[in-house]
C-alpha cells in the first residue's frame, strides 16, 4: 500500500502549560511495556498524577511490574495509586488512558489484540463511567503502516469515537525518560490534542504535533534515517582527517562552524576525547544503542518502500551497522562505534 503522509502545517510545538485537572476526577491509567524507557516514563507519570487516580502497569517481565509498583509506593509524595496487572488486557480493561511502550510492531499488535479482546468479551468495557472515550497512546517506534492497522482495529472494536489510538514516538533516550524531558512526535487528530498533551507533558517537555495518526512515526523515522547516514558520514570524515594527520579536535572545530556540522559531529562525535560527554569518550557505553539504530533504519526503509521513496544510501548504511554490530568490540555500544569499526584511531 502506498502511504502518503502530508503534514497540514509545520509541526506545532506545544508549550508546557498549567494542568487544569478537574478536582477529584477519577482517571484510570494503564502503562504497558516497562523496559528502559517505559519504566521511567510510567514512574514520572504516576508521580505527577493526583492520588485519586490509579495506574495499572504490565510487562511480560513480571519482575519489572512488581519492582515498579514497589518504587512507586516507596516514593515520598502522593502520586496515582499503582497496581500490578497480570496481562495487557487486565491493565487496560478499566482504563480511560492506555500508554504502550514496546519494542517492535509485532509486540504492539499482540498487546492490542489482548487489550481489544478484553473489551469485546466485556460489555462493561464498551463505555466507561461518565462515557469518556478511551485513549490509547503508543510511544513505541514502529512503522506507520503497522500503527495504522492497530488504529483501525481499535476503531472497529470501539466505534463511534469510543476508542482513539494515536502514535507518540519519542526522542531523548533513557536520560530524557528518567528526567521527564522527552520530546514526543505526535500523530493524532486535532480534536484530541487538549486531552493528549497534558498526559505527555507529565513524561516529557515538548510535544510536536506532526499531523494525523501515523504522522508522528513518519517524522520520527525520517529524522532517524538522516541521523543514521550522518553518523556514518561523520565517522568516515573524522577517520579520513585523522589518517591525513589532522588533530581530531581541530577537525571537529572546523566542521562545527562549517557546512558539515551535524549532531554526530557536534554533540555525539565518534572520536574518543573530542567531546568529553559523548559515548565515544567512555568506550562507547550508554547513548543510542547500535541495535536500536539498526531497527529504526529497517523501519524507515520499509516505510520508504511503501511510499515509493528511493533511499539509495540505505542499503549500504544497513550493511555498515549490521557488520559493525556483528563484531564483539562494537556490539551493544552507542551507534557512533562505527568509527571503531572503520579502524579509526582511538
Ligand atoms: P526495552 O526492550 O528496554 O523494553 C521493552 C519492554 O517491553 C520490555 O520490558 C519487554 O519485556 C516488554 N514487552 C515486550 N513485549 C511485551 C508485551 N506483549 N506486553 C508487555 N510488555 C512487553 O525497549 P525500550 O528501550 O524501553 O524502547 C521501547 C520503545 O521506545 C522502542 O520502540 C524503542 O525503539 C523506542 N525508543 C527507545 C529509545 C531508547 O533510547 N531506549 C529512545 C527512543 C525510542
Coordinates of C-alpha atoms and ligand atoms in Angstrom, one line a residue:
X1 CA 0.0 0.0 0.0
X2 CA 1.3 3.4 -0.8
X3 CA 1.4 5.7 2.2
X4 CA 1.4 9.4 1.5
X5 CA 1.8 11.4 4.7
X6 CA 1.1 15.1 4.3
X7 CA 1.6 17.4 7.2
X8 CA -1.1 20.0 7.0
X9 CA 1.2 22.6 8.6
X10 CA 4.7 22.5 10.2
X11 CA 4.9 20.6 13.4
X12 CA 3.5 22.8 16.2
X13 CA 5.3 22.9 19.4
X14 CA 3.1 22.7 22.4
X15 CA 4.4 24.6 25.3
X16 CA 4.3 23.3 28.9
X17 CA 1.2 24.7 30.4
X18 CA -0.5 24.6 33.7
X19 CA -2.6 21.5 34.1
X20 CA -6.3 22.1 34.8
X21 CA -7.1 18.8 36.4
X22 CA -10.7 18.9 37.4
X23 CA -10.9 18.2 41.1
X24 CA -11.4 14.5 42.1
X25 CA -11.9 13.4 38.5
X26 CA -11.3 9.7 38.7
X27 CA -8.9 8.8 36.0
X28 CA -7.6 5.3 35.4
X29 CA -4.4 4.8 33.5
X30 CA -2.7 1.7 32.2
X31 CA 1.0 1.6 31.2
X32 CA 2.2 -1.4 29.2
X33 CA 5.9 -2.1 28.4
X34 CA 8.3 -1.3 31.3
X35 CA 11.7 -1.5 29.7
X36 CA 14.4 1.0 29.6
X37 CA 12.1 3.8 28.5
X38 CA 8.6 2.7 29.7
X39 CA 9.7 2.1 33.3
X40 CA 11.0 5.7 33.8
X41 CA 8.1 7.2 31.9
X42 CA 5.5 5.3 33.9
X43 CA 7.3 6.4 37.1
X44 CA 7.2 10.1 36.1
X45 CA 3.5 9.9 35.0
X46 CA 2.4 8.2 38.2
X47 CA 4.3 10.7 40.4
X48 CA 2.7 13.7 38.7
X49 CA -0.9 12.3 38.9
X50 CA -3.1 13.1 41.8
X51 CA -3.7 10.3 44.4
X52 CA -7.3 9.8 43.5
X53 CA -6.1 8.4 40.1
X54 CA -5.0 4.9 39.5
X55 CA -2.3 3.4 37.3
X56 CA -2.1 -0.3 36.4
X57 CA 1.2 -1.4 35.0
X58 CA 2.1 -4.5 32.9
X59 CA 5.2 -6.1 31.4
X60 CA 5.6 -9.7 30.3
X61 CA 8.6 -9.5 32.6
X62 CA 6.6 -9.7 35.9
X63 CA 9.6 -8.7 38.0
X64 CA 9.7 -5.3 36.2
X65 CA 6.0 -4.6 37.0
X66 CA 6.5 -5.6 40.6
X67 CA 9.6 -3.6 41.1
X68 CA 8.0 -0.5 39.5
X69 CA 5.0 -0.7 41.8
X70 CA 7.3 -1.0 44.8
X71 CA 9.3 2.0 43.6
X72 CA 6.1 4.0 43.1
X73 CA 4.7 3.1 46.6
X74 CA 8.1 3.9 48.2
X75 CA 8.2 7.5 46.9
X76 CA 7.5 10.2 49.4
X77 CA 4.8 12.4 48.0
X78 CA 1.5 11.4 46.5
X79 CA 1.1 10.1 43.0
X80 CA -1.6 7.9 41.5
X81 CA -2.4 4.6 43.2
X82 CA -0.3 1.9 41.5
X83 CA -1.3 -1.7 40.9
X84 CA 0.4 -4.7 39.1
X85 CA -1.8 -6.1 36.2
X86 CA -1.5 -9.7 35.0
X87 CA -1.9 -9.0 31.3
X88 CA -2.2 -6.1 28.9
X89 CA -6.0 -6.6 28.8
X90 CA -6.1 -6.7 32.6
X91 CA -4.2 -3.4 32.8
X92 CA -6.4 -1.7 30.2
X93 CA -9.9 -3.1 31.0
X94 CA -11.0 -0.2 33.2
X95 CA -8.5 2.4 32.0
X96 CA -9.6 5.6 30.1
X97 CA -5.9 6.2 29.1
X98 CA -3.7 3.4 28.0
X99 CA 0.0 4.0 27.2
X100 CA 2.2 1.4 25.4
X101 CA 5.9 1.5 25.0
X102 CA 7.0 -1.7 23.3
X103 CA 10.0 -2.8 21.2
X104 CA 8.7 -3.8 17.8
X105 CA 5.5 -3.8 15.6
X106 CA 4.7 -7.4 16.5
X107 CA 4.8 -6.7 20.2
X108 CA 2.4 -3.7 19.8
X109 CA 0.0 -5.8 17.7
X110 CA -0.1 -8.6 20.2
X111 CA -0.6 -6.3 23.2
X112 CA -3.5 -4.6 21.4
X113 CA -5.1 -7.9 20.4
X114 CA -5.1 -8.8 24.1
X115 CA -6.5 -5.4 25.1
X116 CA -9.2 -5.3 22.5
X117 CA -10.3 -8.9 23.1
X118 CA -11.0 -7.9 26.7
X119 CA -13.3 -5.2 25.6
X120 CA -15.0 -7.5 23.1
X121 CA -15.6 -10.0 25.9
X122 CA -16.8 -7.4 28.4
X123 CA -19.9 -5.4 27.7
X124 CA -18.9 -3.2 30.6
X125 CA -15.7 -2.3 28.7
X126 CA -17.7 -0.7 25.9
X127 CA -18.4 2.6 27.7
X128 CA -16.6 4.0 30.7
X129 CA -18.5 5.6 33.6
X130 CA -19.0 9.2 32.5
X131 CA -18.8 7.8 29.0
X132 CA -15.4 9.4 28.3
X133 CA -13.9 7.6 25.4
X134 CA -10.8 5.5 25.8
X135 CA -7.5 7.0 24.6
X136 CA -4.6 4.7 23.5
X137 CA -1.2 6.4 23.2
X138 CA 1.5 4.2 21.6
X139 CA 5.0 5.6 22.3
X140 CA 6.8 2.7 20.6
X141 CA 8.9 3.3 17.5
X142 CA 7.2 1.1 14.9
X143 CA 6.4 1.6 11.2
X144 CA 3.4 3.9 10.3
X145 CA 1.5 1.1 8.5
X146 CA 1.5 -1.2 11.5
X147 CA 0.5 1.7 13.6
X148 CA -2.5 2.5 11.3
X149 CA -3.5 -1.2 11.4
X150 CA -3.7 -1.1 15.1
X151 CA -5.6 2.3 15.0
X152 CA -8.1 0.7 12.6
X153 CA -8.5 -2.3 15.0
X154 CA -9.2 0.0 17.9
X155 CA -11.8 2.0 15.9
X156 CA -13.6 -1.1 14.9
X157 CA -13.6 -2.6 18.4
X158 CA -14.7 0.7 20.0
X159 CA -16.6 2.5 17.2
X160 CA -18.2 6.0 17.3
X161 CA -15.3 7.6 18.9
X162 CA -15.3 5.3 22.0
X163 CA -11.7 4.5 21.3
X164 CA -8.9 6.5 19.8
X165 CA -5.4 5.2 19.1
X166 CA -2.6 7.8 18.5
X167 CA 1.2 7.5 17.9
X168 CA 3.6 9.4 20.0
X169 CA 7.2 8.1 19.5
X170 CA 9.8 10.0 21.4
X171 CA 13.3 11.2 21.4
X172 CA 15.6 11.9 24.3
X173 CA 16.7 8.4 25.2
X174 CA 16.8 6.9 28.7
X175 CA 18.3 10.1 30.1
X176 CA 15.3 12.1 28.9
X177 CA 12.9 9.4 30.0
X178 CA 14.4 9.4 33.5
X179 CA 14.4 13.2 33.8
X180 CA 11.0 13.6 32.2
X181 CA 12.3 15.7 29.4
X182 CA 11.4 13.6 26.4
X183 CA 10.2 15.2 23.1
X184 CA 7.1 13.4 21.7
X185 CA 6.3 13.4 17.9
X186 CA 2.5 13.1 17.9
X187 CA 0.3 11.8 15.2
X188 CA -3.3 12.5 16.3
X189 CA -6.5 14.4 15.2
X190 CA -6.5 18.0 16.4
X191 CA -9.7 17.4 18.4
X192 CA -7.7 15.2 20.8
X193 CA -4.7 17.4 21.4
X194 CA -6.1 19.1 24.6
X195 CA -6.6 15.6 26.1
X196 CA -3.3 14.1 25.0
X197 CA -0.8 16.9 25.6
X198 CA -1.1 17.2 29.4
X199 CA -0.6 13.5 29.7
X200 CA 2.6 13.5 27.5
X201 CA 3.9 16.6 29.3
X202 CA 4.0 14.6 32.5
X203 CA 6.7 12.5 30.9
X204 CA 8.4 15.0 28.6
X205 CA 8.9 18.7 28.0
X206 CA 7.8 19.0 24.4
X207 CA 5.0 17.7 22.2
X208 CA 5.4 18.2 18.4
X209 CA 2.1 17.7 16.6
X210 CA 3.1 16.3 13.2
X211 CA -0.4 15.7 11.7
X212 CA -3.0 12.9 11.8
X213 CA -2.5 9.4 13.2
X214 CA 0.8 7.9 11.9
X215 CA 2.4 11.2 11.2
X216 CA 4.4 11.2 14.4
X217 CA 6.1 7.9 13.3
X218 CA 6.7 9.2 9.8
X219 CA 8.5 12.2 11.3
X220 CA 10.5 10.1 13.8
X221 CA 11.6 7.6 11.1
X222 CA 12.6 10.4 8.6
X223 CA 14.7 12.1 11.3
X224 CA 16.4 8.8 12.4
X225 CA 17.1 7.9 8.8
X226 CA 19.0 11.2 8.4
X227 CA 20.8 10.5 11.7
X228 CA 21.8 7.0 10.6
X229 CA 23.5 8.5 7.5
X230 CA 25.0 11.5 9.2
X231 CA 26.6 9.3 11.9
X232 CA 28.4 7.1 9.3
X233 CA 29.5 10.1 7.3
X234 CA 30.9 11.8 10.4
X235 CA 32.8 8.7 11.4
X236 CA 34.2 8.4 7.8
X237 CA 35.2 12.1 7.6
X238 CA 36.8 12.1 11.1
X239 CA 38.7 8.9 10.3
X240 CA 39.8 10.4 7.0
X241 CA 41.1 13.6 8.6
X242 CA 43.0 11.7 11.3
X243 CA 44.6 9.5 8.7
X244 CA 45.7 12.7 6.8
X245 CA 47.4 13.8 10.0
X246 CA 44.8 16.3 11.3
X247 CA 44.2 16.7 15.1
X248 CA 40.6 15.3 15.6
X249 CA 39.7 18.2 17.9
X250 CA 40.9 20.8 15.3
X251 CA 39.0 18.9 12.5
X252 CA 35.8 18.8 14.6
X253 CA 36.1 22.5 15.4
X254 CA 36.4 23.3 11.7
X255 CA 33.4 21.1 10.8
X256 CA 31.3 22.5 13.6
X257 CA 31.5 26.1 12.2
X258 CA 31.2 24.9 8.6
X259 CA 28.7 23.2 6.4
X260 CA 29.4 19.7 7.6
X261 CA 28.1 20.4 11.1
X262 CA 25.5 18.0 12.4
X263 CA 24.5 16.3 15.7
X264 CA 27.1 13.5 15.3
X265 CA 29.9 16.0 14.7
X266 CA 28.9 18.5 17.4
X267 CA 27.3 16.5 20.3
X268 CA 28.0 12.8 19.6
X269 CA 31.4 13.0 18.0
X270 CA 32.6 9.4 17.3
X271 CA 36.3 10.1 18.1
X272 CA 37.2 9.5 21.8
X273 CA 38.2 12.7 23.6
X274 CA 36.8 15.2 21.1
X275 CA 33.5 15.7 23.1
X276 CA 34.0 14.7 26.7
X277 CA 30.4 13.9 27.3
X278 CA 29.9 11.8 24.2
X279 CA 29.7 8.0 24.5
X280 CA 32.9 7.7 22.4
X281 CA 34.8 9.2 25.4
X282 CA 33.6 6.4 27.6
X283 CA 34.3 3.4 25.4
X284 CA 31.1 3.9 23.5
X285 CA 29.0 2.9 26.6
X286 CA 25.4 4.2 27.0
X287 CA 23.9 6.5 24.4
X288 CA 21.8 5.2 21.5
X289 CA 22.5 1.5 21.0
X290 CA 23.6 0.3 17.6
X291 CA 20.8 -2.3 17.6
X292 CA 18.1 0.4 18.0
X293 CA 19.7 2.4 15.2
X294 CA 19.5 -0.8 13.0
X295 CA 15.9 -1.2 13.9
X296 CA 14.9 2.4 13.1
X297 CA 16.8 2.2 9.8
X298 CA 15.0 -1.0 8.9
X299 CA 11.6 0.5 9.7
X300 CA 12.4 3.7 7.7
X301 CA 13.4 1.5 4.7
X302 CA 10.1 -0.4 5.0
X303 CA 8.0 2.7 5.2
X304 CA 10.0 4.3 2.3
X305 CA 9.3 1.3 0.1
X306 CA 5.6 1.5 0.8
X307 CA 5.6 5.2 -0.1
X308 CA 7.7 4.6 -3.2
X309 CA 10.5 6.9 -1.9
X310 CA 14.1 6.0 -3.1
X311 CA 16.7 5.7 -0.4
X312 CA 19.9 4.9 -2.3
X313 CA 22.2 5.1 0.7
X314 CA 20.0 3.0 3.0
X315 CA 21.3 -0.5 1.9
X316 CA 24.9 0.4 2.4
X317 CA 24.1 2.1 5.8
X318 CA 22.2 -1.0 6.9
X319 CA 25.2 -3.2 5.9
X320 CA 27.6 -0.9 7.8
X321 CA 25.5 -1.2 11.1
X322 CA 24.9 -4.9 10.6
X323 CA 28.7 -5.6 10.1
X324 CA 29.7 -3.3 13.0
X325 CA 27.2 -4.9 15.4
X326 CA 28.5 -8.4 14.5
X327 CA 31.9 -7.6 16.0
X328 CA 32.3 -8.1 19.7
X329 CA 34.2 -4.8 20.2
X330 CA 31.2 -2.9 18.8
X331 CA 28.2 -4.9 19.9
X332 CA 25.8 -3.3 22.5
X333 CA 27.6 0.0 22.2
X334 CA 26.5 3.5 21.1
X335 CA 26.0 3.7 17.3
X336 CA 28.9 6.1 17.0
X337 CA 31.1 3.0 17.5
X338 CA 31.0 2.8 13.6
X339 CA 34.2 4.9 13.9
X340 CA 35.9 2.0 15.8
X341 CA 34.6 -0.5 13.2
X342 CA 36.2 1.6 10.4
X343 CA 39.5 1.2 12.2
X344 CA 39.6 4.8 13.5
X345 CA 42.5 5.8 15.8
X346 CA 41.3 5.8 19.4
Ligands
LIG1 P1 13.1 -2.3 26.0 O1 13.5 -3.5 25.2 O2 14.1 -1.9 27.1 O3 11.7 -2.6 26.7 C1 10.6 -3.1 26.1 C2 9.8 -3.8 27.2 O4 8.6 -4.3 26.6 C3 10.5 -5.0 27.9 O5 10.5 -4.8 29.3 C4 9.7 -6.2 27.5 O6 9.6 -7.2 28.5 C5 8.3 -5.5 27.3 N1 7.4 -6.3 26.4 C6 7.6 -6.9 25.2 N2 6.5 -7.4 24.7 C7 5.5 -7.1 25.6 C8 4.1 -7.4 25.6 N3 3.5 -8.0 24.6 N4 3.4 -6.9 26.7 C9 4.0 -6.2 27.7 N5 5.3 -6.0 27.7 C10 6.1 -6.4 26.7 O7 12.8 -1.1 25.0 P2 13.0 0.4 25.3 O8 14.4 0.9 25.1 O9 12.2 0.8 26.5 O10 12.2 1.0 24.0 C11 10.8 1.0 23.9 C12 10.4 1.7 22.6 O11 10.9 3.0 22.6 C13 11.1 1.0 21.3 O12 10.2 1.0 20.3 C14 12.3 1.9 21.1 O13 12.7 1.9 19.7 C15 11.8 3.3 21.5 N6 12.8 4.2 21.9 C16 13.8 3.8 22.7 C17 14.8 4.7 23.0 C18 16.0 4.3 23.9 O14 17.0 5.1 24.0 N7 16.0 3.1 24.5 C19 14.7 6.0 22.6 C20 13.7 6.4 21.8 C21 12.7 5.5 21.4

